mmCIF file of C-alpha atoms and ligand atoms in Angstrom:
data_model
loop_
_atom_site.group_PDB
_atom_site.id
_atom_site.type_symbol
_atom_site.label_atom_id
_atom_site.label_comp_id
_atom_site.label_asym_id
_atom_site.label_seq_id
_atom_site.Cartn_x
_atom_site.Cartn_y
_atom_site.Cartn_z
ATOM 1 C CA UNK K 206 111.686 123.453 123.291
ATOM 2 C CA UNK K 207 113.526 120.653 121.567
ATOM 3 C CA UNK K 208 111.613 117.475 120.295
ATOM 4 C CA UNK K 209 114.674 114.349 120.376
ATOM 5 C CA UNK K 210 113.953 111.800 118.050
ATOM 6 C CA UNK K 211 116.173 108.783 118.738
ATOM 7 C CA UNK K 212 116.403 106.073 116.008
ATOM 8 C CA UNK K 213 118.737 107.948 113.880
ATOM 9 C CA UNK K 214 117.302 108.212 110.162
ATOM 10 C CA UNK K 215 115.855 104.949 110.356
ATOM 11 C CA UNK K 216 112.605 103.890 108.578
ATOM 12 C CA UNK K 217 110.486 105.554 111.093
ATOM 13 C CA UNK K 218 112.625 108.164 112.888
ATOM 14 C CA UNK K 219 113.226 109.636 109.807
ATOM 15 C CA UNK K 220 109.767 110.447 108.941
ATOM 16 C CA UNK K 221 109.033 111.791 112.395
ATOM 17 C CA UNK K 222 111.857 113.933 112.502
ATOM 18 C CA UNK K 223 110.340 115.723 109.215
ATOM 19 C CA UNK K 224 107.186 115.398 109.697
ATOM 20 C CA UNK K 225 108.142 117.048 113.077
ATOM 21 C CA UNK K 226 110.093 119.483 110.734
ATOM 22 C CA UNK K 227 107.388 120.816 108.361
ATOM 23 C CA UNK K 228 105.095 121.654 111.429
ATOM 24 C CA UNK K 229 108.506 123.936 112.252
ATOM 25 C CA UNK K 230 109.060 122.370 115.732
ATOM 26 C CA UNK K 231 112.491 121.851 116.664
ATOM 27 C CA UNK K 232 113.910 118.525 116.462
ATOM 28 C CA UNK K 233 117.251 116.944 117.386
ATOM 29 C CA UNK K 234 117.830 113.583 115.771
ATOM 30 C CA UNK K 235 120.157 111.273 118.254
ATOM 31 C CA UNK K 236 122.474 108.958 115.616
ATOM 32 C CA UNK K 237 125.584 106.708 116.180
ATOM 33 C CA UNK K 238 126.459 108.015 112.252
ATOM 34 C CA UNK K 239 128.339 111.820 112.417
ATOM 35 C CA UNK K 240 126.068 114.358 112.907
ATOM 36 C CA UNK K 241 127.024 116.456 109.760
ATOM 37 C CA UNK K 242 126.201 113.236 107.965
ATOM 38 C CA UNK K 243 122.623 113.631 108.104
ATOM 39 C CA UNK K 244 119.475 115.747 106.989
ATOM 40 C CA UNK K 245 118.556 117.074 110.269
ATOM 41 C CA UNK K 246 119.946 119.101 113.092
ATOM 42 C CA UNK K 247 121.703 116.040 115.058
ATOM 43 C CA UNK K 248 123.796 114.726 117.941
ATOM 44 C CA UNK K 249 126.061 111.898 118.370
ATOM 45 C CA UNK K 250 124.100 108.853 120.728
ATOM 46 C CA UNK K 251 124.681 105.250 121.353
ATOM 47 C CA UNK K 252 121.929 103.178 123.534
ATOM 48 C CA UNK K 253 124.842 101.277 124.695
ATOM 49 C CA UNK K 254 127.195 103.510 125.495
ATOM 50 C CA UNK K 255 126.005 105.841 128.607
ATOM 51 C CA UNK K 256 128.989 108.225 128.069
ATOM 52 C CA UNK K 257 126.771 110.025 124.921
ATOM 53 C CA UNK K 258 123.543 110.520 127.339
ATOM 54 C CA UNK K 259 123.802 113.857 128.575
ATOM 55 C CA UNK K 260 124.806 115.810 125.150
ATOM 56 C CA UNK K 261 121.182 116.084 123.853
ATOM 57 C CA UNK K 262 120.507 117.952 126.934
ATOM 58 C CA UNK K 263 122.963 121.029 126.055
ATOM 59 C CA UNK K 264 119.497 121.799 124.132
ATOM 60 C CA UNK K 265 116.112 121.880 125.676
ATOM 61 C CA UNK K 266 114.680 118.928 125.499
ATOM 62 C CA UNK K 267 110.887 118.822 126.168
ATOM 63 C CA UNK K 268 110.208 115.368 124.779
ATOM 64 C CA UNK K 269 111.584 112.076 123.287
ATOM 65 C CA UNK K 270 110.630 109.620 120.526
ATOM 66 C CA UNK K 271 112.071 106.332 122.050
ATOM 67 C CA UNK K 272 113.396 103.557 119.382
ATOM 68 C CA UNK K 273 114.952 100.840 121.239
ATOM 69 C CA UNK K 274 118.106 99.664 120.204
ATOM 70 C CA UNK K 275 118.064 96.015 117.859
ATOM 71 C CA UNK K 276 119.633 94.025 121.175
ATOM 72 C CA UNK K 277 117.786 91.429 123.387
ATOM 73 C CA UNK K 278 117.629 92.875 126.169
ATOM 74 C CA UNK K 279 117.167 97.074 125.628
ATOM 75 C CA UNK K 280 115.829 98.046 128.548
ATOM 76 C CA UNK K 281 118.796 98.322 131.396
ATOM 77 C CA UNK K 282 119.739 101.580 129.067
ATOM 78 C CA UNK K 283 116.547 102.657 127.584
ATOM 79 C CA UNK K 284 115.139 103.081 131.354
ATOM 80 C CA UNK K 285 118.881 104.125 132.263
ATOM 81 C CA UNK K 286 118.569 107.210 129.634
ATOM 82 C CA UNK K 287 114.475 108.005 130.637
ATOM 83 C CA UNK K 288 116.257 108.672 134.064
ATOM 84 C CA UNK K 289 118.475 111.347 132.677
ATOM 85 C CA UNK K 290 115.805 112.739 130.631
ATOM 86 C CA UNK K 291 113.999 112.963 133.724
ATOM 87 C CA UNK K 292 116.928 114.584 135.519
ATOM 88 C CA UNK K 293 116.899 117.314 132.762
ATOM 89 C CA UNK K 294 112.684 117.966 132.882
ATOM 90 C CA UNK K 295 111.910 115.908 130.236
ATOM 91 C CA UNK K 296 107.925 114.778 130.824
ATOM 92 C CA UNK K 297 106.771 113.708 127.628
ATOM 93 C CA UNK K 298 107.528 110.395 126.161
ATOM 94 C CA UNK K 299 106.386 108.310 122.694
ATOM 95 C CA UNK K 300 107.660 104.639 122.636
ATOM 96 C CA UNK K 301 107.510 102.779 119.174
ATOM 97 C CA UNK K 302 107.326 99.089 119.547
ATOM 98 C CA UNK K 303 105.049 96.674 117.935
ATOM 99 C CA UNK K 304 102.005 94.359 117.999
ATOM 100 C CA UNK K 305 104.021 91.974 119.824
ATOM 101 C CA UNK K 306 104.957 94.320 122.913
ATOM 102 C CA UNK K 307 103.223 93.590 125.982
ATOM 103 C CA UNK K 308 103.723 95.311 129.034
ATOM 104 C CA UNK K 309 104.434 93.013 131.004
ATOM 105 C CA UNK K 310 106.765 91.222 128.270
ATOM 106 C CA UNK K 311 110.332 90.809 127.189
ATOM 107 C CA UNK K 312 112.006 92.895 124.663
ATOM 108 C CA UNK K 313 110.462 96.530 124.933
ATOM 109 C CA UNK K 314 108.301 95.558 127.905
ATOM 110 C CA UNK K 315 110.054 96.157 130.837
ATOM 111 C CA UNK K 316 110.477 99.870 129.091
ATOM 112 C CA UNK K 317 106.672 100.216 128.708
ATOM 113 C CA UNK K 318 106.144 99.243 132.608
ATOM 114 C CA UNK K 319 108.987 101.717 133.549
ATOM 115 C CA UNK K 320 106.964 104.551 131.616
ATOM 116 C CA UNK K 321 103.907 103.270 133.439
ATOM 117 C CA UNK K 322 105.373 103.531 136.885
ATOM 118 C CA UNK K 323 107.308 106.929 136.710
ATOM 119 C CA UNK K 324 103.735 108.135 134.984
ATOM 120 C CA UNK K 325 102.053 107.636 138.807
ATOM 121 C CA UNK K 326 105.937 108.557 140.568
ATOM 122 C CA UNK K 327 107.381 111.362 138.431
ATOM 123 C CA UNK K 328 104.424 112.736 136.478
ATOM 124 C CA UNK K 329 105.028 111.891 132.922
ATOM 125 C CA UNK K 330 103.322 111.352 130.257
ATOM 126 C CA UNK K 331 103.659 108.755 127.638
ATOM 127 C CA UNK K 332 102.219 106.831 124.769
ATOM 128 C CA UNK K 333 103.183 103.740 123.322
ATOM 129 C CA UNK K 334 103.216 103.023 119.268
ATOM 130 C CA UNK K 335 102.279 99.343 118.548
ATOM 131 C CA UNK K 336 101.891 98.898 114.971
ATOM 132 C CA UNK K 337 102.123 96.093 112.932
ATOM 133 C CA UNK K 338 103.984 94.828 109.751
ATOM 134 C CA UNK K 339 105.477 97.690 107.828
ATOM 135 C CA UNK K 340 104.604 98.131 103.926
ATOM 136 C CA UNK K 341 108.566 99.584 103.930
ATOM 137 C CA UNK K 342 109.605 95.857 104.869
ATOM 138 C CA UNK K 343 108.731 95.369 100.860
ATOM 139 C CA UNK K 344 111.213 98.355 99.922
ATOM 140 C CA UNK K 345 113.410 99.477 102.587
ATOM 141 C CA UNK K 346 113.808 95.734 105.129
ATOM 142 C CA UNK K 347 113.838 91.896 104.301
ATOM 143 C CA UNK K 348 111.838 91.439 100.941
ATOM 144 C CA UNK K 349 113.576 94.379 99.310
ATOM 145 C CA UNK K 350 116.444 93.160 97.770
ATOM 146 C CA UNK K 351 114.841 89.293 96.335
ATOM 147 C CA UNK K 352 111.903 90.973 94.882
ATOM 148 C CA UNK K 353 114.404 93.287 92.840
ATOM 149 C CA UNK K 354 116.666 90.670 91.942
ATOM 150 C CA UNK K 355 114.339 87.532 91.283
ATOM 151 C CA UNK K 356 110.852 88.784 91.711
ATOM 152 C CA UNK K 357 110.161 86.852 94.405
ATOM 153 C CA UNK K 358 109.659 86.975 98.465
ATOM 154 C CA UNK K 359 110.003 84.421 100.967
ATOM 155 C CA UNK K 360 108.386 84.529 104.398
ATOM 156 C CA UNK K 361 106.484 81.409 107.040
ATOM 157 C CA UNK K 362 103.247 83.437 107.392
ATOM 158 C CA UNK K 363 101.340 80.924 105.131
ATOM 159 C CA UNK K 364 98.021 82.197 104.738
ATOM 160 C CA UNK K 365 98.248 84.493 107.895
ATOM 161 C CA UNK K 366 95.866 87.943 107.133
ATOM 162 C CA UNK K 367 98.214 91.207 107.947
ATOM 163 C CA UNK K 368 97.200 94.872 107.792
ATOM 164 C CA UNK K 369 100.691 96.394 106.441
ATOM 165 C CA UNK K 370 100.704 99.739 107.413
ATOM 166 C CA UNK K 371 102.773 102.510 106.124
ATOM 167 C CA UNK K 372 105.545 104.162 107.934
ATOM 168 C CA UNK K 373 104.291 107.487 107.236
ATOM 169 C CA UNK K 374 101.613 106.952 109.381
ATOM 170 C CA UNK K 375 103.049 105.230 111.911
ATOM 171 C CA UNK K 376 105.365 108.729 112.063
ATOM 172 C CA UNK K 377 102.040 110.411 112.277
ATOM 173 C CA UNK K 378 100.880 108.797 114.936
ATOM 174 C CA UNK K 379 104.071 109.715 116.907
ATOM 175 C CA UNK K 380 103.925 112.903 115.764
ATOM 176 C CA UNK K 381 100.192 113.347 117.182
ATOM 177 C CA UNK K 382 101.315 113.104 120.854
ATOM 178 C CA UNK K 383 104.588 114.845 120.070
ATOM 179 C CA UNK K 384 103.509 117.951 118.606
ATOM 180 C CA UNK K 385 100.855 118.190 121.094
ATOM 181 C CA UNK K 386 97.616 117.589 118.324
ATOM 182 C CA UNK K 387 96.706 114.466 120.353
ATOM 183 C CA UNK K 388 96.802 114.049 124.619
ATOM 184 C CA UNK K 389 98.929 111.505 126.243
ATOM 185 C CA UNK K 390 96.916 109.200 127.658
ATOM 186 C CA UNK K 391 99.400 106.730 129.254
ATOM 187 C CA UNK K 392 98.979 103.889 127.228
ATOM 188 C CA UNK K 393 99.650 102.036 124.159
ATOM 189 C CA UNK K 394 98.580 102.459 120.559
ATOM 190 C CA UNK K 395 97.526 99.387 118.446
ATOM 191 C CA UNK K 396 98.516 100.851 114.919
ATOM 192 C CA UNK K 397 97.019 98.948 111.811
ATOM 193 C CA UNK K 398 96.231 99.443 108.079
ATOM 194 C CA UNK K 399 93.175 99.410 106.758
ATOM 195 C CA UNK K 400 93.055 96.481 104.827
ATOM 196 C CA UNK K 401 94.226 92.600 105.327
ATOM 197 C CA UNK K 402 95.906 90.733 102.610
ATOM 198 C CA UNK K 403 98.154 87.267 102.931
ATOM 199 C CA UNK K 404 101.425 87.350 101.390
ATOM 200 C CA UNK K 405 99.716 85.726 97.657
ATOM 201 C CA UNK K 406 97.444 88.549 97.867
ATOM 202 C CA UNK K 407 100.908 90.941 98.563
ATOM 203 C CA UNK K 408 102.534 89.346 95.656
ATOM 204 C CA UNK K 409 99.619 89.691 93.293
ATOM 205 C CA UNK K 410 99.608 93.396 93.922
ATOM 206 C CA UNK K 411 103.092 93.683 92.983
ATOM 207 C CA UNK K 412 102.893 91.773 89.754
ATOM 208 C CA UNK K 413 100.005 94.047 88.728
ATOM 209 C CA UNK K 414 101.938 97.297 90.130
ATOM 210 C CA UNK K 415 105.249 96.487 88.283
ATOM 211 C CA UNK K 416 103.892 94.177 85.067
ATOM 212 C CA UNK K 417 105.710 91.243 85.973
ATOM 213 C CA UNK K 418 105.114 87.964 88.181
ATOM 214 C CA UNK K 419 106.292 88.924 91.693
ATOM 215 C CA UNK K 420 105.818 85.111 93.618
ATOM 216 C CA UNK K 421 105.710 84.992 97.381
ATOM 217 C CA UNK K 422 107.249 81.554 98.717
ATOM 218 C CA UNK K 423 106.241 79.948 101.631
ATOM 219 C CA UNK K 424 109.356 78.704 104.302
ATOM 220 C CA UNK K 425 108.934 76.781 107.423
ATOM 221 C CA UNK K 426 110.489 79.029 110.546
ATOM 222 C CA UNK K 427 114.115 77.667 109.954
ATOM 223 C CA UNK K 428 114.517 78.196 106.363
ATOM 224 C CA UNK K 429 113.271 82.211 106.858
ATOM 225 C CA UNK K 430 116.142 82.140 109.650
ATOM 226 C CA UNK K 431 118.166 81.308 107.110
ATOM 227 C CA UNK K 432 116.497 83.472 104.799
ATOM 228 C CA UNK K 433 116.751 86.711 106.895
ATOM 229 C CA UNK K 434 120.360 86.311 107.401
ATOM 230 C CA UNK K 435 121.003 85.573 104.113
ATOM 231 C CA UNK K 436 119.360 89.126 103.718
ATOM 232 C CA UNK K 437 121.546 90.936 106.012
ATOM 233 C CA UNK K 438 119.465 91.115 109.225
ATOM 234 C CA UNK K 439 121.130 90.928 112.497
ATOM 235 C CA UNK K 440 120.922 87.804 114.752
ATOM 236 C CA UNK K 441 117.969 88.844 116.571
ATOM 237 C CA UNK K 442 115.519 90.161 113.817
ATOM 238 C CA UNK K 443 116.440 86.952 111.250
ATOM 239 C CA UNK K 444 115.106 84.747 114.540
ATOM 240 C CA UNK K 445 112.679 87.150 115.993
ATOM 241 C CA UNK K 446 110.633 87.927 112.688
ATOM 242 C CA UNK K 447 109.868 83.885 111.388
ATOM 243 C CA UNK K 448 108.496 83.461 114.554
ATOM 244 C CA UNK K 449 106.415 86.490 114.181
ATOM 245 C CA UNK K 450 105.361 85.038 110.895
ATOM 246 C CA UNK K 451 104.365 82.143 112.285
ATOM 247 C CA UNK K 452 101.986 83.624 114.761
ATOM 248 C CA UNK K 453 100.678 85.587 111.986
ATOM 249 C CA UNK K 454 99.961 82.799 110.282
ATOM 250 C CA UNK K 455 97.778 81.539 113.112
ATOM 251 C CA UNK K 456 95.969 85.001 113.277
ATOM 252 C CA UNK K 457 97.663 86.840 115.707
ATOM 253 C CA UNK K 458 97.064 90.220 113.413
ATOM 254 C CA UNK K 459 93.915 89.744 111.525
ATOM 255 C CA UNK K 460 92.692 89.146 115.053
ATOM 256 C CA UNK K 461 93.611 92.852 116.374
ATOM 257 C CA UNK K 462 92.041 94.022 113.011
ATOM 258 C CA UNK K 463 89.170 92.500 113.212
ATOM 259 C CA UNK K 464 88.747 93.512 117.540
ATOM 260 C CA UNK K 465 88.745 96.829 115.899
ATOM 261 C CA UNK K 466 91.611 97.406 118.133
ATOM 262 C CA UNK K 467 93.093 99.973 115.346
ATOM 263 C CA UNK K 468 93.768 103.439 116.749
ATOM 264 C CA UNK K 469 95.079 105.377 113.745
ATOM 265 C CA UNK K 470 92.249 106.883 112.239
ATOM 266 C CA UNK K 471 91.440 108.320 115.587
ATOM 267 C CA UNK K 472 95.249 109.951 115.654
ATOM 268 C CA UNK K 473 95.498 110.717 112.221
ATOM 269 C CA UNK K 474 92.209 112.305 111.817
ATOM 270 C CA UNK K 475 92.348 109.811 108.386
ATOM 271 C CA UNK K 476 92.547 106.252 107.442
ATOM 272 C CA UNK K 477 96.276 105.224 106.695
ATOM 273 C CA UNK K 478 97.333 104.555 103.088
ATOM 274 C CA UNK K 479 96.275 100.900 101.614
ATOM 275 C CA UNK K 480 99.155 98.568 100.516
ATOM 276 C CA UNK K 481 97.864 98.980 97.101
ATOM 277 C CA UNK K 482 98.167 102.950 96.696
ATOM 278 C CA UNK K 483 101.334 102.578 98.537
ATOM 279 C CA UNK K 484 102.535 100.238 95.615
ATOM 280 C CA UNK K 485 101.445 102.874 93.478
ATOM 281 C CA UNK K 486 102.908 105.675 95.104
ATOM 282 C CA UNK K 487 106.858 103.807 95.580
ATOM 283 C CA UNK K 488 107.384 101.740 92.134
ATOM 284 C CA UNK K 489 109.087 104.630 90.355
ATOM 285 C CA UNK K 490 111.317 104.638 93.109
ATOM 286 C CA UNK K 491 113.682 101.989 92.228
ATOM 287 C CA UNK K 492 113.233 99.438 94.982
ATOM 288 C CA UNK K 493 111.912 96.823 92.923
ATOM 289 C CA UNK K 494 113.795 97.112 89.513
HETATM 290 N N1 NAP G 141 109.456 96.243 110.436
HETATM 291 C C1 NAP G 141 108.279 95.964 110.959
HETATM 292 O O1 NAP G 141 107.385 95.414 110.299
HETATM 293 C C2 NAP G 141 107.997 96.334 112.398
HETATM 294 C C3 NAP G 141 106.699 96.153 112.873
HETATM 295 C C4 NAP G 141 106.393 96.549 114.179
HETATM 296 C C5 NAP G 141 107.384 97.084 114.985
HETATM 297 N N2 NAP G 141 108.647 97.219 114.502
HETATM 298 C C6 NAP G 141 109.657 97.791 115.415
HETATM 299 O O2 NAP G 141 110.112 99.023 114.919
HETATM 300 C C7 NAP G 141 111.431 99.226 115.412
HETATM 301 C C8 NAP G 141 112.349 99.567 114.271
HETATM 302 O O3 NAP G 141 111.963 100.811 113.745
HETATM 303 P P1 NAP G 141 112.532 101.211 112.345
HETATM 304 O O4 NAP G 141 112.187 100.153 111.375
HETATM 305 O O5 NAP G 141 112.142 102.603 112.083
HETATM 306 O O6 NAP G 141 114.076 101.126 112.651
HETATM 307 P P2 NAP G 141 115.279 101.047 111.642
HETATM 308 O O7 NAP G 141 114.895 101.531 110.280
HETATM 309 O O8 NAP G 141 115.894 99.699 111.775
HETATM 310 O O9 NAP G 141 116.234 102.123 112.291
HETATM 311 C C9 NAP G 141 116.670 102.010 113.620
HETATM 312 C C10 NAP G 141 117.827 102.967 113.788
HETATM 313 O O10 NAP G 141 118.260 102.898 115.147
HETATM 314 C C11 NAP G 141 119.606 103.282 115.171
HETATM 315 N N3 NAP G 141 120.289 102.481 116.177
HETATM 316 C C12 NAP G 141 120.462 101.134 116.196
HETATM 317 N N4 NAP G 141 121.186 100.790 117.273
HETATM 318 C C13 NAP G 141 121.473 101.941 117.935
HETATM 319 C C14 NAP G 141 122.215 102.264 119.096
HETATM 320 N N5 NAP G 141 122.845 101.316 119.805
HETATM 321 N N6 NAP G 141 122.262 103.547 119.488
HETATM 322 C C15 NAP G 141 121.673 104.526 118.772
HETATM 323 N N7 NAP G 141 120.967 104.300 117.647
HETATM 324 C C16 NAP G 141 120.889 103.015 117.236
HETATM 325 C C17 NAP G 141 120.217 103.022 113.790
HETATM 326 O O11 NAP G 141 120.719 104.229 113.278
HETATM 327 P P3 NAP G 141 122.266 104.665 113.232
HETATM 328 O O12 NAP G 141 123.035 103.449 112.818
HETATM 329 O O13 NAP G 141 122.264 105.754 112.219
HETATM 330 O O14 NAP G 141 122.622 105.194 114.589
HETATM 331 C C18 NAP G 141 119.017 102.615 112.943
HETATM 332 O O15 NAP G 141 118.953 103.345 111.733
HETATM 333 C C19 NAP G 141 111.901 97.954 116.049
HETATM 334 O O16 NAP G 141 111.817 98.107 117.451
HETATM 335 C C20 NAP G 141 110.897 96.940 115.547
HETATM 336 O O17 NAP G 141 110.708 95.897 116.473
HETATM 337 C C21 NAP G 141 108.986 96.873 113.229
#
């Protein structure tokens, strides 16, 4: 039995696909990139092109780790593939999105209802990953590349409180429900860290981390458009993310944190790594000079 992690090698796909790996479950990691081209046993997928849906089946697929592709509107093939999964057996599904998703929402949302309905029509089972900010967006996303190069990162969240959370974890939590440590329970997963910290507070960790002033500047939501592309990020993340900023800045993620809406201790069996030891841990790595 087969575990398919879609989302290629990307920041979190990657880490569920080996953390899948060291508990020596099978995996098969679905990539637009060749195959032979990456770390894991792999097959060639596009979202958007429904000609590449049936080859992960020539394995046996018991269950898939859904990330949607970047486009506005991923749901006509997300739900279109869930319905050849389904075809093939396939009962066991693990959605990431975000703190943003709502079920009833656009984006990712009209995937989560689909999983909700064919949970009552088809018998599946399904759990939806909602974390929040990333720590990787620091080393492997937007503020990478500026706080290597001028020791500074930009963003429109103001004094908005965020509990970054660290990719590893958020693969944990996948990897809960897909290796069977955790039971489906048909409903989303509200993923924080365990600390909040504005983007000073961010920056002031770096500078003590690396030994040199790391500033955060503040943007309105137009100049962080500008900023994002600038960057490198596509169309719909340089617009989509400011705006997230912006309701950060208004509280939209201290407020989860301090609901105590967070799930991951209870799927992890531990709290999640602090942005601080997760400084720590990365700053040999070369991300930030
Ligand atoms: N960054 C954050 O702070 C944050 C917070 C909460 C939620 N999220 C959500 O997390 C998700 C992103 O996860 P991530 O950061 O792990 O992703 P990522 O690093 O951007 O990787 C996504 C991967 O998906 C693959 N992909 C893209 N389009 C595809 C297509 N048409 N068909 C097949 N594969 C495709 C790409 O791989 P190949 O090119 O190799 O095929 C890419 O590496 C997004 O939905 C985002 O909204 C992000």
């Amino acid at each position: 039995m087969t575990i398919l992690v879609t989302g290629s090698i990307g920041k979190i796909s990657s880490r569920v696909a080996s953390q899948l790996q060291s508990l020596s479950l099978p995996i098969l990691v679905a990539t637009r990139r060749s195959p032979s081209s990456i770390p894991f046993p792999a097959v060639t997928f596009d979202w958007v092109d429904k000609s590449t849906y049936e080859a992960p089946f020539k394995h046996d697929i018991s269950a898939v780790f859904i990330v949607p592709p970047e486009i506005q509107e991923p749901a006509p093939y997300v739900n279109a593939f869930i319905d050849v999964a389904i075809a093939h057996g396939v009962k066991k599904y693990v959605l990431n999105a975000g703190t943003s998703a709502a079920k009833d929402g656009p984006f990712v949302g009209p995937v989560w209802s689909y999983l909700d309905t064919l949970a009552t029509s088809k018998n599946i089972e399904f759990a939806v990953l909602r974390p929040t900010w990333f720590n990787e967006n620091f080393s492997e996303l937007q503020h990478q590349q500026t706080i290597k190069e001028s020791s500074v990162f930009y963003s429109a969240a103001e004094d908005g409180k965020m509990p970054f959370i660290g990719a590893d974890d958020i693969a944990a939590a996948g990897v809960a429900f897909l290796a069977g440590q955790k039971p489906y329970e048909n409903k989303d997963h509200v993923l924080l860290g365990p600390q909040l910290l504005t983007h000073d507070e961010v920056a002031k960790v770096f500078s003590e981390a690396l030994g040199r002033e790391i500033r955060h500047e503040r943007k309105d939501m137009q100049g962080m458009v500008k900023q994002y592309e600038s960057v490198g990020l596509n169309a719909l993340y340089a617009n989509f993310l400011p705006y997230l900023e912006v309701t950060a800045s208004q509280g939209s993620q201290e407020e989860l944190f301090v609901a105590g809406l967070d799930e991951t201790e209870k799927l992890l069996g531990r709290k999640g790594i602090n942005f601080k030891d997760w400084v720590q841990r990365e700053k040999s790595k070369g991300y930030w000079g």
